[in-house]
Coordinates of C-alpha atoms in Angstrom, one line a residue:
X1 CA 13.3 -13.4 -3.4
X2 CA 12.5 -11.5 -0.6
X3 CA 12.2 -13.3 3.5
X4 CA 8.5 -11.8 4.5
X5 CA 10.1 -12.8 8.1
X6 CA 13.1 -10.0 7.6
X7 CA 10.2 -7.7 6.4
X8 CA 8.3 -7.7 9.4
X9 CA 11.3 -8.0 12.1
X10 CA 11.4 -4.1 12.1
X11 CA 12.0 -1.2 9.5
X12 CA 14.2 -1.5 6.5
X13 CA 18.3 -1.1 6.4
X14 CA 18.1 1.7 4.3
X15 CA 15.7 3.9 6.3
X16 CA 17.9 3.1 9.4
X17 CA 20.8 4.2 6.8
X18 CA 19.4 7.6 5.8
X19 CA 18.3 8.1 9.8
X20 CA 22.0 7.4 11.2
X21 CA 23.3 9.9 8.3
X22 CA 20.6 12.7 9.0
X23 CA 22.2 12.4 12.7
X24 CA 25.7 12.5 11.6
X25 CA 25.0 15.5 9.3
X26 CA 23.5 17.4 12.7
X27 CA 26.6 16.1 14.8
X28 CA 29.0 17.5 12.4
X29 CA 27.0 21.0 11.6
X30 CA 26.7 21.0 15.6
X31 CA 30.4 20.6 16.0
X32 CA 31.4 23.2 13.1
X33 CA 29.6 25.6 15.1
X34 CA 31.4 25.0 18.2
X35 CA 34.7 25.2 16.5
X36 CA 34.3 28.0 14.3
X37 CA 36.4 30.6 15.7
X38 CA 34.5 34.2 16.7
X39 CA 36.1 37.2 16.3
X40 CA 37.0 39.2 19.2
X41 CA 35.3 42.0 20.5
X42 CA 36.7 45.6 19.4
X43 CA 39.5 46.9 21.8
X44 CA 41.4 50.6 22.0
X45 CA 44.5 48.3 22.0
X46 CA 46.3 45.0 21.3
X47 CA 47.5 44.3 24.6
X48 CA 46.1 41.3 26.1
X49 CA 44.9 41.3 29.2
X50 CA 44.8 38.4 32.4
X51 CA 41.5 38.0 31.3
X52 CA 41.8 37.2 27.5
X53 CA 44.2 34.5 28.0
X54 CA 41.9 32.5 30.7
X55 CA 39.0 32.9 28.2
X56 CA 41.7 31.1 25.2
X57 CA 42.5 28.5 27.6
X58 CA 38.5 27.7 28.6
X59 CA 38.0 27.7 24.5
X60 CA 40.6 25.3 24.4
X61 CA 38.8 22.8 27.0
X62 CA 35.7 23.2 25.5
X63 CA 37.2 22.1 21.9
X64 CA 38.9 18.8 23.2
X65 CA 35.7 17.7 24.9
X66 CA 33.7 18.4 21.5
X67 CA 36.1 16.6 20.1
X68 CA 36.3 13.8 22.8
X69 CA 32.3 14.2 21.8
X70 CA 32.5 13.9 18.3
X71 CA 35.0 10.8 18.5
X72 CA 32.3 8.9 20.1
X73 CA 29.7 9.5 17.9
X74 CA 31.9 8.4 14.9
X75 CA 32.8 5.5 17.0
X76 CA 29.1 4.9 17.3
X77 CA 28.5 5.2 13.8
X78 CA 30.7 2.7 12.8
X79 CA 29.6 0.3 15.1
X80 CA 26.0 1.1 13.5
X81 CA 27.5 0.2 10.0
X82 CA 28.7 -2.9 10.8
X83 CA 25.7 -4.5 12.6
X84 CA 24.0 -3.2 9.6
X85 CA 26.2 -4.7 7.6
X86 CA 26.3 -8.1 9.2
X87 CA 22.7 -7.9 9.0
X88 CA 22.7 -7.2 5.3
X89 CA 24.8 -10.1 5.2
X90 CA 22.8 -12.6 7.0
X91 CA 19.7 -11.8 5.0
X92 CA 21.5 -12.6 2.1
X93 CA 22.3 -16.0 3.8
X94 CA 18.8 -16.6 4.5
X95 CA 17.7 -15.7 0.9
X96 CA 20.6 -18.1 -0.7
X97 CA 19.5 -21.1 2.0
X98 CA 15.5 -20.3 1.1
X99 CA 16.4 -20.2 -2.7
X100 CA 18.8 -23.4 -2.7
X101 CA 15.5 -25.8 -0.8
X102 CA 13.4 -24.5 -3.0
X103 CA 15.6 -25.7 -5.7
X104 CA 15.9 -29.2 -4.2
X105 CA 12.7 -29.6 -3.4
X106 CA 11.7 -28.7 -7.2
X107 CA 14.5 -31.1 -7.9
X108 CA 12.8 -33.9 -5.9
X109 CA 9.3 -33.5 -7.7
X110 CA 10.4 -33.9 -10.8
X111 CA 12.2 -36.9 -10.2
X112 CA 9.2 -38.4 -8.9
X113 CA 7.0 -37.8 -11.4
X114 CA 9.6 -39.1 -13.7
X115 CA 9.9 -42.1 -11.9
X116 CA 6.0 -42.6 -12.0
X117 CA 6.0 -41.8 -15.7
X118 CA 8.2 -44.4 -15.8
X119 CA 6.5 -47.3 -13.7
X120 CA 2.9 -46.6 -15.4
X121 CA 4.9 -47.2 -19.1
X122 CA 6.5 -50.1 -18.3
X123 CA 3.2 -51.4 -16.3
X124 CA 1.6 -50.8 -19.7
X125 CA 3.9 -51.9 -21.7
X126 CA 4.2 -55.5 -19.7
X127 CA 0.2 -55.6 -20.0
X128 CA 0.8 -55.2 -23.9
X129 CA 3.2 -58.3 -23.6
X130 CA 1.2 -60.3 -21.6
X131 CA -1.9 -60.0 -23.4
X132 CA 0.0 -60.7 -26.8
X133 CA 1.3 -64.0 -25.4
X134 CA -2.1 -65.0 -23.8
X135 CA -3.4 -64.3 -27.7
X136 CA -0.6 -66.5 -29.8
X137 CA -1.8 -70.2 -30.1
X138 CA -0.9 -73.0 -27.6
X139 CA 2.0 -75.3 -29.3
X140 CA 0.2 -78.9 -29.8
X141 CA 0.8 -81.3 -26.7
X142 CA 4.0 -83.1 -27.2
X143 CA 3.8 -86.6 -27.7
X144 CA 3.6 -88.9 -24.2
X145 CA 7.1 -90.8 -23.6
X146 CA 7.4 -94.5 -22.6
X147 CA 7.0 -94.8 -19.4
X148 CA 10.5 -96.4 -17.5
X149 CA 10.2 -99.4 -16.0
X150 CA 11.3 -99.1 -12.2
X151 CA 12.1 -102.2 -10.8
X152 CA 10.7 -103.5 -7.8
X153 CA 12.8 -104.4 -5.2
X154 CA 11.4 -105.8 -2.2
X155 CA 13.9 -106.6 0.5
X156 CA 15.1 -109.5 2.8
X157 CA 13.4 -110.8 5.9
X158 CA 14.6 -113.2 8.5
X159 CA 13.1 -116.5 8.6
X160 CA 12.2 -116.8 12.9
X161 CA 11.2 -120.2 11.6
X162 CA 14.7 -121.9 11.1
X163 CA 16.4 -120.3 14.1
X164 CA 16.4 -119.3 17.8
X165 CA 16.4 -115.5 18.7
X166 CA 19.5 -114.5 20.4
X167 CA 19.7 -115.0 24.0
X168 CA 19.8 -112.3 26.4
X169 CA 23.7 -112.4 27.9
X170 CA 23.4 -112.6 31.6
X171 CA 26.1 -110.5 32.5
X172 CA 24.2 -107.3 30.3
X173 CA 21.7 -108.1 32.7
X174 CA 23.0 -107.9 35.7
X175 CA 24.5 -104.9 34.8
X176 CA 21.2 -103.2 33.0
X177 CA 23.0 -103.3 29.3
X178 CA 20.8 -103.3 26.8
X179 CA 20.5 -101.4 23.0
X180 CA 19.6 -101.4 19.6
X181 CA 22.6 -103.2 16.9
X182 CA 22.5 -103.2 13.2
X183 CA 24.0 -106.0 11.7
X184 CA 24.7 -106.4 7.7
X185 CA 24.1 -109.8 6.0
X186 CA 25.6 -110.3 2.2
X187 CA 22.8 -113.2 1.1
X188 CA 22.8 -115.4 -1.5
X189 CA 20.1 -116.1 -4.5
X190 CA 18.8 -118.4 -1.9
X191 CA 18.6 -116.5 1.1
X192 CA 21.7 -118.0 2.9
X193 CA 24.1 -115.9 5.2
X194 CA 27.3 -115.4 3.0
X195 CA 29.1 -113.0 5.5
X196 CA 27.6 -110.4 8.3
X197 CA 29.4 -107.8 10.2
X198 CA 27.8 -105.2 12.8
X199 CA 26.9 -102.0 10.9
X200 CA 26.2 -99.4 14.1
X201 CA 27.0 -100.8 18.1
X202 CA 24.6 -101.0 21.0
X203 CA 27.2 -100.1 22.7
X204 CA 28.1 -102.9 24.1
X205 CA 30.2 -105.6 22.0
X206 CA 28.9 -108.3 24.3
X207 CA 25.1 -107.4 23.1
X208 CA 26.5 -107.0 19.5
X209 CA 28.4 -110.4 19.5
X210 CA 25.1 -112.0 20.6
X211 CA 22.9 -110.7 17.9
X212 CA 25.7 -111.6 15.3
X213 CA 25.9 -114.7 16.2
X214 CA 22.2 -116.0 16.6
X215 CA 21.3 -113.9 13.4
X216 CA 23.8 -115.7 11.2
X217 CA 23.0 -119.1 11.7
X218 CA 19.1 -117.8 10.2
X219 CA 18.0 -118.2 6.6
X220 CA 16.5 -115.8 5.0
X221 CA 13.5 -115.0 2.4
X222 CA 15.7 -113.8 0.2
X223 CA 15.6 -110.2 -1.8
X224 CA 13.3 -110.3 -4.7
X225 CA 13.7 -107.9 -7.9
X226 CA 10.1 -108.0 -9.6
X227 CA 9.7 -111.2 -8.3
X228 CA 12.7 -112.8 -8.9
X229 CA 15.2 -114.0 -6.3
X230 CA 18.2 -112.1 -6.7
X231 CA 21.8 -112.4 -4.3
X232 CA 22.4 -108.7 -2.1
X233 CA 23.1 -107.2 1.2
X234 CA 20.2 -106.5 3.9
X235 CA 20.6 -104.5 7.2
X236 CA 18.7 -105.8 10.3
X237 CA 18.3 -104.0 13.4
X238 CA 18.0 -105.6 16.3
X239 CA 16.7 -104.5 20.0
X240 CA 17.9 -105.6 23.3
X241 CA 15.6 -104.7 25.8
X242 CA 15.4 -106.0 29.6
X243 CA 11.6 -105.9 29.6
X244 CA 11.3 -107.7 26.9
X245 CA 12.9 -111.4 27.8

């Protein structure tokens, strides 16, 4: 395939071919000429003369500087292949590179409409599959299971009505200490303390021994389990807050 840009860059390899050997045929014809040697004029005698031998000697200059002359032109010549070769060489290049995208980007087309080929069938075919399913007949409800019976738990509570809150220590406030404790009570069926312990600090054991101690001497409403009294564990926070005593 030919490069319509090399086309119109300027006239064609081989016409600057056959121009550069129509010159070098001329050179050479030129240069024949020149040398050819020419026969000497008729003479009563064959003794030279002072004035032969100068005229050999100037036909000897001229002949070196043809041939200086004709050096150069073949030099030039030469030179003219070769860009005309390199150039010959780089359209080629340009013609590969141009053939080789064209291939790729045929490449790439094809595989794109394969791949769409692709997508719309399996789009259709997942259509077919869905529809089918949508057609076959619903499998009859399954028959309801018991419903399990979840206990209900309800938890412990501390009776305010057989105890005293715990008193505010007076050294926590005088020096500002105040918090929120969790204490843990193991109860009986009955509601009474068992065994406590503090669960997470206020931060200050003085404010935690406090709580413990007023909170265990309480009854409790104990835990219920659908009703029923039943013997467990219950956390209880408790807040110690200046403001509030």
């Amino acid at each position: 395939m030919s490069n319509p840009e090399s086309s119109k860059s300027g006239p064609s390899a081989e016409a600057i071919v056959a121009v550069v050997l129509l010159a070098v045929c001329v050179v050479v014809g030129i240069a024949y000429w020149l040398l050819s040697p020419k026969s000497p004029p008729a003479s009563a005698g064959a003794t030279s003369t002072p004035g032969a031998a100068a005229g050999s000697s100037k036909t000897a200059g001229q002949t070196a500087a043809e041939q200086d002359a004709l050096n150069a032109w073949n030099h030039k010549l030469q030179n003219n292949f070769a860009e005309l070769d390199q150039q010959r060489q780089q359209s080629a290049e340009r013609e590969a590179e141009q053939k080789r995208q064209e291939q790729e980007l045929a490449a790439a087309e094809a595989a794109r409409k394969a791949a769409e080929e692709a997508a719309a069938k399996a789009a259709k075919a997942a259509a077919a599959k869905a529809s089918s399913v949508e057609a076959a007949a619903a499998p009859p409800p399954a028959s309801a299971a018991p419903a399990t019976h979840v206990p209900q738990r309800v938890d412990a509570s501390v009776d305010w009505t057989s105890c005293r809150q715990p008193d505010y220590p007076s050294r926590s406030k005088d020096r500002g200490e105040q918090g929120t404790v969790t204490l843990r009570f193991a109860l009986s069926v009955s509601g009474a303390v068992q065994s406590s312990s503090v669960v997470n600090s206020s931060g200050f054991s003085r404010l935690d021994d406090a709580a413990l101690h007023a909170l265990t001497r309480c009854q409790f409403k104990p835990i219920t389990v659908d009703g029923k009294p039943v013997a467990g564990s219950t956390d209880v926070r408790f807040q110690w807050k200046l403001n509030g005593f």
